[in-house]
Amino acid sequence: MTPRTALTTRTAGGPVTATYWMDHAWLGTHVEPDVTVEVADGRIAGVRTGVQTPPPGATVLRGLTLPGLANAHSHAFHRALRATVQVGSGTFWTWRELMYQVASRLTPDTYFDLARATYAEMALAGITSVGEFHYLHHAPGGTPYANPNAMGEALIAAAAEAGIRITLLDTAYLAAGFGEQPNRHQLRFSDTTADAWAERASLLRGDDHTLIGAAIHSVRAVPAGQLATVAQWAEERDAPLHVHLSEQTAENDACLAAHGRTPTRLLADHGVLGPRTTGIHNTHLTEEDIALLGSSTTGTCMCPTTERDLADGIGPTVALQKAGSPLSLGSDSHAVIDLFEEARAMELNERLRTHIRGHWTAAALLRAASADGHAALGRPDAGVLEPGAPADLTTIALDSVRTAGPVPRLAAETAVFAASAADVRHTVVAGRHIVRDGRHALIEDAPGALAAAVAALHH
């Protein structure tokens, strides 16, 4: 065998604190064998190819190593709904009633327990960063906690204990609908005004693993005259801003009746759209809506496993991307937590809708699950195996019953179209080995923690 040339690129920083050797790595365009990544100060300090044997002291990652995955849209407490909401039939709106029941039982302590276990499940699925769309702010009845951010800080602490990064997208949720006061369930969500929301959200603080962003729950939940307040708060901090957008046709109809325009046009008219903004779902859009989102480079986060679970519909994802809207992926209600399934479903949904195969390459789908997702969460330097990027890695097995057989050069296609979260063997965050050989290094019994946290909310 002809030896490959070892290529080393190193950035300025401290001494190398960890070295990982990968028998196969995804370098953005192709699968490269025999790759070493050196870590310093939590970032990739060097990438070397052609290293045919592991260097002394290196940690060996067998399989295909990818940049860490980004779950761009999560409601952690929805994890307690899994299976429960599959009984019977209904619509998004009947599902929402069950969601409210779980939300009514949460306290800062029980939310911490559930989120910690949910984020551990994410780490086990190869997710290194989550965008938590957080709107459960207050005690039942709407009374603020003594610490007004007790619930948000519980989520931040939960992510830290589970070993993953979090962008806490603190959410303005002020109304039940256009001109409607919050119902008894939604009182926990509401700060009453956008100014009051901004005052509370301004008390939140980030750290090395935490970014603070903003969210508008939806155009039905934030009065039009207060949308700009939330957008300005995010702009002043150069923070990501997310919004549920046109998930349901009922929202579009109500917005047209109240304002004579679509939700997308309403957001555009109030300065919400732009490159730091991501629309969640973007399902039921007009051609003008698509043009507005694309021309403003507003992102689109698709959550296919939730959108199909809730019978929401299939959004115009191809058209959005062609118009200029970057695509990211989220597990949303956590019907499952599996970014490979989200990526696969986005492509397969389009095949069903159009009767045509191959709308995205495996490389493009992996980018949506990693780099573009991290960018949507305020980390544009993440999601690549390059010097200077955060040392966040995900390794999937290439010898499981799902992934065995294809040649290694097709490992990206194997990952997207055959692998599942169950194939994740290693997860590394900031150079720290969080999942090793399929076991969480920080939470010894993640399934048990999930079972206990969910059971506590159903008794």
mmCIF file of C-alpha atoms in Angstrom, residues 84-294:
data_model
loop_
_atom_site.group_PDB
_atom_site.id
_atom_site.type_symbol
_atom_site.label_atom_id
_atom_site.label_comp_id
_atom_site.label_asym_id
_atom_site.label_seq_id
_atom_site.Cartn_x
_atom_site.Cartn_y
_atom_site.Cartn_z
ATOM 1 C CA THR A 84 -48.920 8.445 25.390
ATOM 2 C CA VAL A 85 -50.066 10.624 22.505
ATOM 3 C CA GLN A 86 -50.213 7.671 20.112
ATOM 4 C CA VAL A 87 -53.406 6.391 21.714
ATOM 5 C CA GLY A 88 -56.527 7.194 19.700
ATOM 6 C CA SER A 89 -56.758 9.729 16.884
ATOM 7 C CA GLY A 90 -57.114 13.460 16.407
ATOM 8 C CA THR A 91 -55.186 16.484 15.162
ATOM 9 C CA PHE A 92 -52.439 18.812 16.285
ATOM 10 C CA TRP A 93 -54.996 20.606 18.442
ATOM 11 C CA THR A 94 -56.059 17.481 20.350
ATOM 12 C CA TRP A 95 -52.384 16.561 20.798
ATOM 13 C CA ARG A 96 -51.846 20.021 22.252
ATOM 14 C CA GLU A 97 -54.343 19.362 25.046
ATOM 15 C CA LEU A 98 -52.300 16.354 26.192
ATOM 16 C CA MET A 99 -49.143 18.469 26.017
ATOM 17 C CA TYR A 100 -50.730 21.081 28.265
ATOM 18 C CA GLN A 101 -51.484 18.413 30.886
ATOM 19 C CA VAL A 102 -47.826 17.421 31.122
ATOM 20 C CA ALA A 103 -46.707 21.052 31.171
ATOM 21 C CA SER A 104 -49.014 21.747 34.114
ATOM 22 C CA ARG A 105 -47.176 19.201 36.302
ATOM 23 C CA LEU A 106 -43.614 20.402 35.825
ATOM 24 C CA THR A 107 -41.549 22.145 38.481
ATOM 25 C CA PRO A 108 -37.955 23.384 38.142
ATOM 26 C CA ASP A 109 -36.744 20.179 39.812
ATOM 27 C CA THR A 110 -38.803 17.747 37.741
ATOM 28 C CA TYR A 111 -38.019 19.707 34.586
ATOM 29 C CA PHE A 112 -34.311 19.438 35.344
ATOM 30 C CA ASP A 113 -34.632 15.665 35.784
ATOM 31 C CA LEU A 114 -36.575 15.217 32.549
ATOM 32 C CA ALA A 115 -34.373 17.552 30.504
ATOM 33 C CA ARG A 116 -31.158 15.994 31.847
ATOM 34 C CA ALA A 117 -32.352 12.551 30.771
ATOM 35 C CA THR A 118 -33.648 13.845 27.435
ATOM 36 C CA TYR A 119 -30.369 15.577 26.672
ATOM 37 C CA ALA A 120 -28.544 12.379 27.623
ATOM 38 C CA GLU A 121 -30.648 10.599 25.014
ATOM 39 C CA MET A 122 -29.573 13.259 22.538
ATOM 40 C CA ALA A 123 -25.896 12.726 23.374
ATOM 41 C CA LEU A 124 -26.397 9.001 22.848
ATOM 42 C CA ALA A 125 -27.873 9.877 19.439
ATOM 43 C CA GLY A 126 -24.751 11.845 18.449
ATOM 44 C CA ILE A 127 -26.219 15.289 19.125
ATOM 45 C CA THR A 128 -23.667 17.732 20.532
ATOM 46 C CA SER A 129 -25.782 20.896 20.552
ATOM 47 C CA VAL A 130 -29.489 21.524 21.100
ATOM 48 C CA GLY A 131 -31.701 24.509 20.431
ATOM 49 C CA GLU A 132 -34.207 24.503 23.287
ATOM 50 C CA PHE A 133 -37.333 26.455 22.337
ATOM 51 C CA HIS A 134 -38.256 27.303 25.913
ATOM 52 C CA TYR A 135 -41.620 28.779 26.843
ATOM 53 C CA LEU A 136 -42.523 27.110 30.154
ATOM 54 C CA HIS A 137 -41.419 30.035 32.306
ATOM 55 C CA HIS A 138 -43.643 30.411 35.371
ATOM 56 C CA ALA A 139 -45.446 28.486 38.078
ATOM 57 C CA PRO A 140 -49.020 27.237 37.471
ATOM 58 C CA GLY A 141 -51.361 30.194 37.219
ATOM 59 C CA GLY A 142 -48.608 32.381 35.812
ATOM 60 C CA THR A 143 -46.971 33.435 39.089
ATOM 61 C CA PRO A 144 -43.237 34.003 38.534
ATOM 62 C CA TYR A 145 -40.843 31.884 40.556
ATOM 63 C CA ALA A 146 -38.647 33.666 43.109
ATOM 64 C CA ASN A 147 -35.944 33.205 40.509
ATOM 65 C CA PRO A 148 -37.866 34.289 37.391
ATOM 66 C CA ASN A 149 -35.629 32.108 35.207
ATOM 67 C CA ALA A 150 -35.757 29.006 37.388
ATOM 68 C CA MET A 151 -37.103 26.876 34.540
ATOM 69 C CA GLY A 152 -34.645 28.152 31.941
ATOM 70 C CA GLU A 153 -31.717 27.720 34.305
ATOM 71 C CA ALA A 154 -32.883 24.167 35.007
ATOM 72 C CA LEU A 155 -32.542 23.475 31.272
ATOM 73 C CA ILE A 156 -29.071 25.021 31.133
ATOM 74 C CA ALA A 157 -27.949 22.935 34.108
ATOM 75 C CA ALA A 158 -29.498 19.806 32.589
ATOM 76 C CA ALA A 159 -27.566 20.233 29.356
ATOM 77 C CA ALA A 160 -24.339 20.765 31.296
ATOM 78 C CA GLU A 161 -24.831 17.539 33.250
ATOM 79 C CA ALA A 162 -25.670 15.646 30.069
ATOM 80 C CA GLY A 163 -22.512 17.033 28.461
ATOM 81 C CA ILE A 164 -24.006 18.809 25.448
ATOM 82 C CA ARG A 165 -24.138 22.429 24.356
ATOM 83 C CA ILE A 166 -27.400 24.363 24.531
ATOM 84 C CA THR A 167 -28.768 27.449 22.854
ATOM 85 C CA LEU A 168 -31.616 28.456 25.144
ATOM 86 C CA LEU A 169 -34.145 30.132 22.865
ATOM 87 C CA ASP A 170 -36.150 31.970 25.483
ATOM 88 C CA THR A 171 -39.611 32.303 24.018
ATOM 89 C CA ALA A 172 -42.137 35.102 24.060
ATOM 90 C CA TYR A 173 -45.590 33.500 24.350
ATOM 91 C CA LEU A 174 -48.124 36.159 25.319
ATOM 92 C CA ALA A 175 -51.517 35.250 23.852
ATOM 93 C CA ALA A 176 -53.741 32.293 23.043
ATOM 94 C CA GLY A 177 -54.488 33.630 19.594
ATOM 95 C CA PHE A 178 -55.112 36.858 17.706
ATOM 96 C CA GLY A 179 -56.746 39.153 20.251
ATOM 97 C CA GLU A 180 -57.167 36.331 22.786
ATOM 98 C CA GLN A 181 -55.892 36.234 26.355
ATOM 99 C CA PRO A 182 -53.826 33.208 27.428
ATOM 100 C CA ASN A 183 -55.903 30.241 28.530
ATOM 101 C CA ARG A 184 -55.375 28.682 31.961
ATOM 102 C CA HIS A 185 -52.615 26.402 30.652
ATOM 103 C CA GLN A 186 -50.807 29.195 28.826
ATOM 104 C CA LEU A 187 -50.575 31.436 31.880
ATOM 105 C CA ARG A 188 -47.363 29.563 32.728
ATOM 106 C CA PHE A 189 -45.933 30.637 29.382
ATOM 107 C CA SER A 190 -46.839 34.330 29.371
ATOM 108 C CA ASP A 191 -44.861 37.329 30.614
ATOM 109 C CA THR A 192 -47.945 39.431 29.669
ATOM 110 C CA THR A 193 -45.974 41.822 27.415
ATOM 111 C CA ALA A 194 -42.919 41.651 25.200
ATOM 112 C CA ASP A 195 -41.229 44.296 27.335
ATOM 113 C CA ALA A 196 -41.701 42.137 30.434
ATOM 114 C CA TRP A 197 -40.445 39.129 28.508
ATOM 115 C CA ALA A 198 -37.323 41.088 27.461
ATOM 116 C CA GLU A 199 -36.667 42.214 31.026
ATOM 117 C CA ARG A 200 -36.762 38.631 32.306
ATOM 118 C CA ALA A 201 -34.809 37.149 29.374
ATOM 119 C CA SER A 202 -32.082 39.761 29.847
ATOM 120 C CA LEU A 203 -31.240 38.183 33.203
ATOM 121 C CA LEU A 204 -30.134 34.919 31.556
ATOM 122 C CA ARG A 205 -26.410 34.320 31.163
ATOM 123 C CA GLY A 206 -24.479 32.063 28.841
ATOM 124 C CA ASP A 207 -21.156 30.290 29.306
ATOM 125 C CA ASP A 208 -18.757 28.109 27.326
ATOM 126 C CA HIS A 209 -21.517 25.593 26.561
ATOM 127 C CA THR A 210 -24.528 27.915 26.664
ATOM 128 C CA LEU A 211 -25.791 30.587 24.293
ATOM 129 C CA ILE A 212 -28.876 32.672 24.990
ATOM 130 C CA GLY A 213 -31.186 33.334 22.071
ATOM 131 C CA ALA A 214 -34.778 34.406 21.570
ATOM 132 C CA ALA A 215 -37.934 32.993 20.078
ATOM 133 C CA ILE A 216 -41.357 34.189 19.053
ATOM 134 C CA HIS A 217 -43.647 31.276 19.743
ATOM 135 C CA SER A 218 -45.815 32.123 16.723
ATOM 136 C CA VAL A 219 -47.642 35.059 15.209
ATOM 137 C CA ARG A 220 -50.770 33.945 17.056
ATOM 138 C CA ALA A 221 -48.961 34.018 20.422
ATOM 139 C CA VAL A 222 -47.214 37.418 20.140
ATOM 140 C CA PRO A 223 -49.364 40.412 19.157
ATOM 141 C CA ALA A 224 -48.171 42.053 15.952
ATOM 142 C CA GLY A 225 -47.340 45.321 17.687
ATOM 143 C CA GLN A 226 -44.908 43.503 20.001
ATOM 144 C CA LEU A 227 -43.036 41.394 17.438
ATOM 145 C CA ALA A 228 -40.445 44.112 16.875
ATOM 146 C CA THR A 229 -39.572 44.193 20.586
ATOM 147 C CA VAL A 230 -38.469 40.560 20.476
ATOM 148 C CA ALA A 231 -36.641 41.030 17.180
ATOM 149 C CA GLN A 232 -34.796 44.086 18.509
ATOM 150 C CA TRP A 233 -33.762 42.227 21.684
ATOM 151 C CA ALA A 234 -32.155 39.528 19.552
ATOM 152 C CA GLU A 235 -30.568 42.024 17.171
ATOM 153 C CA GLU A 236 -28.939 43.998 19.984
ATOM 154 C CA ARG A 237 -27.273 40.802 21.199
ATOM 155 C CA ASP A 238 -26.523 39.332 17.762
ATOM 156 C CA ALA A 239 -28.481 36.338 19.036
ATOM 157 C CA PRO A 240 -30.395 33.700 17.087
ATOM 158 C CA LEU A 241 -34.141 34.266 16.790
ATOM 159 C CA HIS A 242 -36.528 31.381 16.080
ATOM 160 C CA VAL A 243 -40.262 31.291 15.371
ATOM 161 C CA HIS A 244 -42.864 28.598 14.715
ATOM 162 C CA LEU A 245 -44.163 29.545 11.276
ATOM 163 C CA SER A 246 -47.188 28.311 9.331
ATOM 164 C CA GLU A 247 -47.159 24.879 10.916
ATOM 165 C CA GLN A 248 -50.944 24.722 10.637
ATOM 166 C CA THR A 249 -53.330 26.044 7.990
ATOM 167 C CA ALA A 250 -55.556 27.247 10.844
ATOM 168 C CA GLU A 251 -52.816 29.699 11.856
ATOM 169 C CA ASN A 252 -52.631 31.042 8.318
ATOM 170 C CA ASP A 253 -56.408 31.467 8.122
ATOM 171 C CA ALA A 254 -56.569 33.253 11.472
ATOM 172 C CA CYS A 255 -53.689 35.559 10.535
ATOM 173 C CA LEU A 256 -55.330 36.471 7.241
ATOM 174 C CA ALA A 257 -58.579 37.216 9.060
ATOM 175 C CA ALA A 258 -56.855 39.354 11.706
ATOM 176 C CA HIS A 259 -54.241 41.154 9.597
ATOM 177 C CA GLY A 260 -55.055 40.551 5.940
ATOM 178 C CA ARG A 261 -51.684 38.963 5.309
ATOM 179 C CA THR A 262 -49.852 35.680 5.817
ATOM 180 C CA PRO A 263 -47.769 34.997 8.921
ATOM 181 C CA THR A 264 -44.578 35.282 6.852
ATOM 182 C CA ARG A 265 -45.581 38.677 5.489
ATOM 183 C CA LEU A 266 -46.549 39.820 8.991
ATOM 184 C CA LEU A 267 -43.100 38.832 10.301
ATOM 185 C CA ALA A 268 -41.415 40.566 7.377
ATOM 186 C CA ASP A 269 -43.399 43.751 7.965
ATOM 187 C CA HIS A 270 -42.264 43.855 11.600
ATOM 188 C CA GLY A 271 -38.561 43.262 10.990
ATOM 189 C CA VAL A 272 -38.403 39.677 12.204
ATOM 190 C CA LEU A 273 -36.930 37.976 9.115
ATOM 191 C CA GLY A 274 -33.194 37.892 8.418
ATOM 192 C CA PRO A 275 -30.058 35.739 8.496
ATOM 193 C CA ARG A 276 -30.124 35.261 12.304
ATOM 194 C CA THR A 277 -33.771 34.117 12.153
ATOM 195 C CA THR A 278 -34.987 30.562 11.646
ATOM 196 C CA GLY A 279 -38.574 29.622 10.882
ATOM 197 C CA ILE A 280 -39.617 26.309 12.395
ATOM 198 C CA HIS A 281 -41.677 24.047 10.097
ATOM 199 C CA ASN A 282 -42.492 26.621 7.359
ATOM 200 C CA THR A 283 -45.046 24.108 6.138
ATOM 201 C CA HIS A 284 -47.975 25.927 4.525
ATOM 202 C CA LEU A 285 -46.428 28.772 2.525
ATOM 203 C CA THR A 286 -47.380 30.804 -0.521
ATOM 204 C CA GLU A 287 -44.909 31.537 -3.319
ATOM 205 C CA GLU A 288 -44.540 35.055 -1.918
ATOM 206 C CA ASP A 289 -43.789 33.604 1.525
ATOM 207 C CA ILE A 290 -41.046 31.421 0.065
ATOM 208 C CA ALA A 291 -39.548 34.407 -1.755
ATOM 209 C CA LEU A 292 -39.613 36.522 1.423
ATOM 210 C CA LEU A 293 -37.870 33.840 3.465
ATOM 211 C CA GLY A 294 -35.303 33.086 0.779
#
